[in-house]
Coordinates of C-alpha atoms in Angstrom, one line a residue:
L1 CA 0.0 0.0 0.0
L2 CA 1.6 3.2 -1.2
G3 CA 0.3 6.7 -0.3
G4 CA 1.0 10.2 0.6
G5 CA 3.9 11.7 2.5
C6 CA 4.9 10.1 6.0
A7 CA 2.2 7.6 5.2
D8 CA 2.0 3.9 6.3
H9 CA 3.0 1.3 3.8
R10 CA 4.0 -2.3 3.9
L11 CA 7.1 -3.1 1.9
D12 CA 9.9 -5.5 2.8
E13 CA 12.6 -2.8 3.0
P14 CA 15.7 -2.9 5.2
D15 CA 15.3 -1.6 8.7
T16 CA 16.7 1.9 9.4
P17 CA 17.9 2.3 13.0
F18 CA 17.2 5.3 15.2
S19 CA 20.4 7.3 15.6
D20 CA 23.6 5.1 16.2
A21 CA 22.2 3.2 19.1
V22 CA 21.5 -0.5 18.9
E23 CA 17.8 -1.1 19.1
V24 CA 16.5 -3.6 21.5
A25 CA 13.1 -5.0 22.2
P26 CA 11.0 -3.6 25.1
P27 CA 11.8 -5.5 28.3
A28 CA 9.9 -8.7 28.7
S29 CA 9.4 -7.9 32.3
R30 CA 6.8 -5.3 31.5
P31 CA 3.6 -7.3 30.9
D32 CA 0.6 -6.0 29.2
P33 CA -1.9 -4.5 31.8
T34 CA -4.7 -7.0 32.5
P35 CA -8.2 -6.1 31.2
S36 CA -9.3 -5.2 34.7
A37 CA -6.3 -2.9 35.3
P38 CA -7.4 0.7 35.7
A39 CA -6.8 3.0 32.9
P40 CA -4.9 6.3 33.2
P41 CA -7.1 9.2 33.8
S42 CA -6.7 10.5 30.3
A43 CA -7.4 7.1 28.6
G44 CA -11.1 7.9 27.7
R45 CA -11.0 11.6 27.3
L46 CA -10.3 13.7 24.2
D47 CA -9.7 17.4 24.9
V48 CA -9.5 19.1 21.6
L49 CA -7.6 22.4 21.8
R50 CA -8.5 23.7 18.3
T51 CA -8.7 22.7 14.7
S52 CA -5.4 23.2 12.7
E53 CA -5.1 25.2 9.5
F54 CA -5.1 21.8 7.8
G55 CA -8.5 20.9 9.3
L56 CA -7.2 18.4 11.9
P57 CA -8.0 18.3 15.5
V58 CA -5.2 19.3 17.8
I59 CA -4.7 17.8 21.3
A60 CA -2.0 18.2 23.8
I61 CA 0.1 15.3 25.1
D62 CA 3.0 14.8 27.5
V63 CA 6.3 13.2 26.3
T64 CA 8.6 12.7 29.2
G65 CA 7.4 15.8 30.9
E66 CA 7.3 18.1 27.8
R67 CA 4.1 19.3 26.4
F68 CA 3.4 18.7 22.6
E69 CA 0.5 20.0 20.6
V70 CA -0.1 17.3 18.0
E71 CA -2.5 17.2 15.0
L72 CA -4.5 13.9 14.9
A73 CA -4.3 11.9 11.7
A74 CA -7.2 9.4 12.4
T75 CA -8.6 8.9 8.9
N76 CA -7.2 7.2 6.0
P77 CA -6.8 10.4 3.9
A78 CA -5.2 12.2 6.8
R79 CA -2.8 9.4 7.6
M80 CA -1.8 9.1 3.9
R81 CA -1.2 12.8 3.6
G82 CA 0.6 13.0 6.9
L83 CA 3.0 16.0 7.1
A84 CA 3.7 16.0 3.3
G85 CA 4.2 19.5 1.9
R86 CA 4.8 21.2 5.3
T87 CA 7.8 23.4 5.2
R88 CA 8.2 23.6 8.9
L89 CA 7.5 21.6 12.1
P90 CA 7.7 24.0 15.0
S91 CA 9.1 23.1 18.5
G92 CA 6.6 21.5 20.7
T93 CA 4.3 20.4 17.8
G94 CA 3.9 17.1 15.9
M95 CA 1.4 14.7 14.4
L96 CA -0.1 11.7 16.0
F97 CA -1.2 9.0 13.6
V98 CA -4.1 6.9 14.9
H99 CA -4.9 3.5 13.3
P100 CA -8.0 1.4 14.0
D101 CA -5.9 -1.8 14.2
D102 CA -2.6 -3.3 15.4
L103 CA -0.2 -4.2 12.6
H104 CA 3.5 -4.1 11.7
R105 CA 3.8 -0.6 10.0
R106 CA 6.2 1.1 7.8
Y107 CA 6.3 4.8 7.1
W108 CA 8.2 6.8 4.6
M109 CA 9.0 10.4 3.8
K110 CA 7.2 10.9 0.4
G111 CA 6.7 14.5 -0.2
C112 CA 8.0 15.6 3.3
L113 CA 10.1 18.8 3.2
V114 CA 11.3 18.8 6.8
P115 CA 13.3 16.0 8.7
M116 CA 11.5 14.5 11.7
D117 CA 11.7 11.8 14.4
I118 CA 9.0 9.1 14.6
A119 CA 8.0 6.8 17.5
F120 CA 5.8 3.8 16.9
I121 CA 3.5 3.2 19.8
D122 CA 1.5 0.0 20.7
R123 CA -2.0 -0.2 21.9
Q124 CA -0.9 0.1 25.5
G125 CA 0.9 3.3 24.8
R126 CA 4.4 1.8 24.9
V127 CA 7.2 2.8 22.4
V128 CA 8.1 -0.1 20.2
A129 CA 10.3 1.5 17.7
M130 CA 12.0 4.9 17.0
H131 CA 13.7 6.4 14.0
R132 CA 15.2 9.6 12.8
M133 CA 13.8 10.4 9.3
P134 CA 15.9 12.8 7.2
M135 CA 14.4 14.7 4.4
E136 CA 14.4 12.9 1.1
P137 CA 15.3 14.5 -2.2
P138 CA 12.1 15.3 -4.1
Q139 CA 11.1 13.6 -7.2
R140 CA 13.5 14.5 -9.8
A141 CA 12.8 15.8 -13.4
G142 CA 12.5 12.7 -15.5
E143 CA 12.2 10.4 -12.5
T144 CA 9.1 8.2 -12.7
L145 CA 6.8 7.8 -9.6
A146 CA 7.9 4.1 -9.4
E147 CA 11.6 5.1 -9.3
Y148 CA 10.8 7.9 -6.8
H149 CA 9.0 5.4 -4.6
G150 CA 11.7 2.7 -5.0
R151 CA 14.5 5.0 -3.6
L152 CA 12.6 6.2 -0.5
A153 CA 13.8 4.7 2.8
G154 CA 11.2 2.8 4.9
Y155 CA 10.9 3.0 8.6
P156 CA 9.4 0.0 10.3
S157 CA 7.5 -0.5 13.6
R158 CA 9.1 -3.9 14.1
R159 CA 6.2 -4.8 16.4
P160 CA 2.5 -4.4 16.1
A161 CA 1.8 -0.6 16.5
R162 CA -1.5 1.3 16.7
Y163 CA -0.1 4.8 16.9
A164 CA 2.8 6.7 15.4
L165 CA 4.0 10.0 16.8
E166 CA 6.1 12.4 14.5
V167 CA 7.9 15.3 16.3
P168 CA 10.7 17.7 15.2
F169 CA 14.1 16.1 14.3
G170 CA 16.2 15.2 17.2
D171 CA 13.5 15.6 20.0
L172 CA 13.3 11.9 20.8
D173 CA 16.9 11.9 21.7
R174 CA 16.8 15.2 23.5
L175 CA 14.0 14.0 25.6
G176 CA 15.6 10.7 26.4
V177 CA 12.8 8.6 25.0
T178 CA 13.7 4.9 25.1
L179 CA 12.1 1.7 23.8
G180 CA 9.5 0.4 26.2
D181 CA 8.7 4.0 27.6
T182 CA 5.0 4.7 27.9
I183 CA 3.5 7.8 26.4
E184 CA 0.3 8.5 28.0
L185 CA -2.5 9.0 25.4
P186 CA -6.3 9.3 25.5
R187 CA -6.4 5.8 24.0
E188 CA -10.0 4.9 24.3
A189 CA -11.1 8.3 22.7
L190 CA -8.5 7.9 20.0
D191 CA -9.5 4.4 19.1
E192 CA -13.1 5.5 18.9
L193 CA -12.2 8.3 16.6
A194 CA -10.2 6.0 14.3
A195 CA -13.1 3.5 14.3
R196 CA -15.7 6.0 13.1
E197 CA -14.3 5.7 9.5
I198 CA -14.7 1.9 9.5
L199 CA -18.1 2.1 11.1
G200 CA -19.2 4.6 8.6
D201 CA -18.0 2.5 5.7
R202 CA -20.1 -0.4 7.1
R203 CA -23.2 1.6 7.2
R204 CA -23.0 2.4 3.5

């Protein structure tokens, strides 16, 4: 599946590591919460701050004690478009991709004009993979779309992921985010938002 900039696709491309560190799996000693475990206070609540100039809802999340105001890409068109065409990604902002399912995912930088970091997050809010994504040269004159797609690097989640967080380049290192860390998200409300598209399709 190929789509717009920073979108999800599933090609068997080589893994691209985050910075120079060796990536390891999240510790096995951190079991999934049981179904009866209490959810964090924010789990079922979606406090929308505003609508962005691109028509997407914006919420605030906390990443290791720092506030980020992130746009929500919770529909297929929004996820496929991602941050493509943006000429800046200001400090303290980003985009949170919300999927209705848990799959091994792979993102790319098609049409993206600024470098960024990405953290793939599982359904429990745990970081399962991180990458730095440098800006790719745009499609060249005379270069076919297939050739352009073929040279774009792919950034895999390595484990099933439901969310992907894109923030300014270098921020994940600066904030000391590591694999297995939990990023508190209003997961129930986000999942409901992503499910609306599927439910709507079934009603037609």
